[in-house]
């Protein structure tokens, strides 16, 4: 199972020291918003903007007991602003939206801005802006020192409102920030990391791991399929392939959910395109994915390079037809007649017959192994860490993600997370 991460020979950037992390999810006791003054773009006469930082955790988004902030009947862009008398260092916030199933609904989108002394600027490095009802919606961002934090809402189905807005100096994690593997795995995990550091001198300088891709998208991943086969693909098979790929990718991401400050409960996967030699091989006429015909690279169909993360590691896609939303982070390269697989920052390659034959399987183990490589995990052809038996990344010794595989993935996060501000 060839590991083929293409590592540019750049200077080695070693990270100094360990990052300090929040030991637990912050709550009202850490909430800096309590000492701020709240104002808003507009407030309905029967509502109160002071609701947003009064320290009352709502029971539901349709709170009929406590005071609320809402903008009915106004829609479009609305904002609520926290102002402090002295600068605060802010690194995270969470929002409980007001939604009465009528004139006030969860927003279509939102973002946070800080005041830089002359204007409002979007906070950097935001991990995502979820819009769920009946819960706090958390975002971590690059630490900023400011006297004002502005929550900018774009209305969706109706006017908008907020029941509580909290702001913190530390990142919000889903659980303890401690690295706490089972005792028997500590030694083999440290052996693995030492081996990785010795084998890949540019380990900390490389910027296109799956980790970098997920963060660049604020918690999602896009794929393009390279169909290097003359076998026809119906719309139904296409959809099965998409669903199957998403299920396999999710198995790795589920390992991270709630672990050591990892900010994403889910990492949605979207297939945005297919590449093929002959358009007639793809037996659908809808335009649900981009189709690239006869763009041959490496003797195989290739999706548009201006849309590919591998070719645009900066994360900008100025020449991608359709724009950045049509970009792909990884390729699922399916090759007729291929045995085994390969994986790296560019994606994964497995046999097309193998993948289609396993499309409904719970574990497509070669693909799982190759996705592991895309997140940096190594092969174990010539050595085995102390005290561990079969595991997925030791090819041929397991057919699903084992506890050791899971902890190796988490160990990559432990060592890389500081680059994302965690
Ligand atoms: Zn391998």
Short mmCIF file of N, CA and C in Angstrom, two decimals, residues 10-19 193-194 196-207 209 415-416 418-419:
data_model
loop_
_atom_site.label_atom_id
_atom_site.label_comp_id
_atom_site.label_asym_id
_atom_site.label_seq_id
_atom_site.Cartn_x
_atom_site.Cartn_y
_atom_site.Cartn_z
N UNK A 10 11.01 21.99 1.48
CA UNK A 10 11.13 23.32 2.06
C UNK A 10 11.89 23.23 3.37
N UNK A 11 12.19 24.37 3.91
CA UNK A 11 12.90 24.41 5.18
C UNK A 11 12.07 23.73 6.27
N UNK A 12 12.76 23.10 7.18
CA UNK A 12 12.07 22.44 8.28
C UNK A 12 11.64 23.48 9.30
N UNK A 13 10.36 23.48 9.58
CA UNK A 13 9.85 24.43 10.57
C UNK A 13 9.42 23.64 11.80
N UNK A 14 10.28 23.53 12.75
CA UNK A 14 9.93 22.81 13.97
C UNK A 14 9.12 23.71 14.88
N UNK A 15 8.14 23.13 15.51
CA UNK A 15 7.31 23.90 16.41
C UNK A 15 7.91 23.83 17.80
N UNK A 16 7.97 24.95 18.45
CA UNK A 16 8.59 25.01 19.77
C UNK A 16 7.55 24.80 20.85
N UNK A 17 7.87 23.93 21.77
CA UNK A 17 7.05 23.80 22.98
C UNK A 17 5.68 23.23 22.73
N UNK A 18 4.96 22.98 23.76
CA UNK A 18 3.61 22.44 23.64
C UNK A 18 2.60 23.55 23.75
N UNK A 19 1.52 23.41 23.02
CA UNK A 19 0.46 24.42 23.09
C UNK A 19 -0.34 24.24 24.38
N UNK A 193 5.49 8.01 16.80
CA UNK A 193 5.74 9.42 16.49
C UNK A 193 7.23 9.70 16.30
N UNK A 194 8.05 9.04 17.10
CA UNK A 194 9.50 9.19 16.94
C UNK A 194 9.92 8.71 15.55
N UNK A 196 8.02 8.58 12.86
CA UNK A 196 7.52 9.54 11.87
C UNK A 196 8.45 10.75 11.79
N UNK A 197 8.86 11.26 12.93
CA UNK A 197 9.73 12.44 12.93
C UNK A 197 11.07 12.14 12.28
N UNK A 198 11.57 10.92 12.48
CA UNK A 198 12.87 10.57 11.89
C UNK A 198 12.75 10.32 10.39
N UNK A 199 11.58 9.83 9.96
CA UNK A 199 11.42 9.45 8.55
C UNK A 199 11.08 10.64 7.67
N UNK A 200 10.35 11.60 8.23
CA UNK A 200 9.85 12.73 7.43
C UNK A 200 10.37 14.05 8.00
N UNK A 201 11.55 14.47 7.56
CA UNK A 201 12.15 15.67 8.17
C UNK A 201 11.32 16.93 7.95
N UNK A 202 10.49 16.96 6.91
CA UNK A 202 9.65 18.15 6.69
C UNK A 202 8.25 18.00 7.27
N UNK A 203 8.12 17.06 8.17
CA UNK A 203 6.84 16.76 8.80
C UNK A 203 6.05 18.00 9.22
N UNK A 204 6.73 18.92 9.90
CA UNK A 204 6.02 20.07 10.46
C UNK A 204 5.93 21.24 9.46
N UNK A 205 6.65 21.13 8.36
CA UNK A 205 6.57 22.19 7.37
C UNK A 205 5.52 21.92 6.30
N UNK A 206 5.19 20.66 6.14
CA UNK A 206 4.25 20.26 5.10
C UNK A 206 2.84 20.77 5.44
N UNK A 207 2.15 21.33 4.44
CA UNK A 207 0.89 22.03 4.72
C UNK A 207 -0.28 21.48 3.91
N UNK A 209 -1.70 18.13 4.58
CA UNK A 209 -2.32 16.93 5.14
C UNK A 209 -3.85 17.07 5.07
N UNK A 415 -0.02 16.52 17.76
CA UNK A 415 1.23 17.16 17.37
C UNK A 415 1.04 18.29 16.36
N UNK A 416 -0.08 18.32 15.66
CA UNK A 416 -0.27 19.38 14.64
C UNK A 416 -1.22 20.48 15.08
N UNK A 418 -1.43 22.80 17.17
CA UNK A 418 -1.01 24.17 17.46
C UNK A 418 -0.95 25.01 16.19
N UNK A 419 -0.79 24.37 15.03
CA UNK A 419 -0.73 25.17 13.79
C UNK A 419 -2.09 25.77 13.44
#
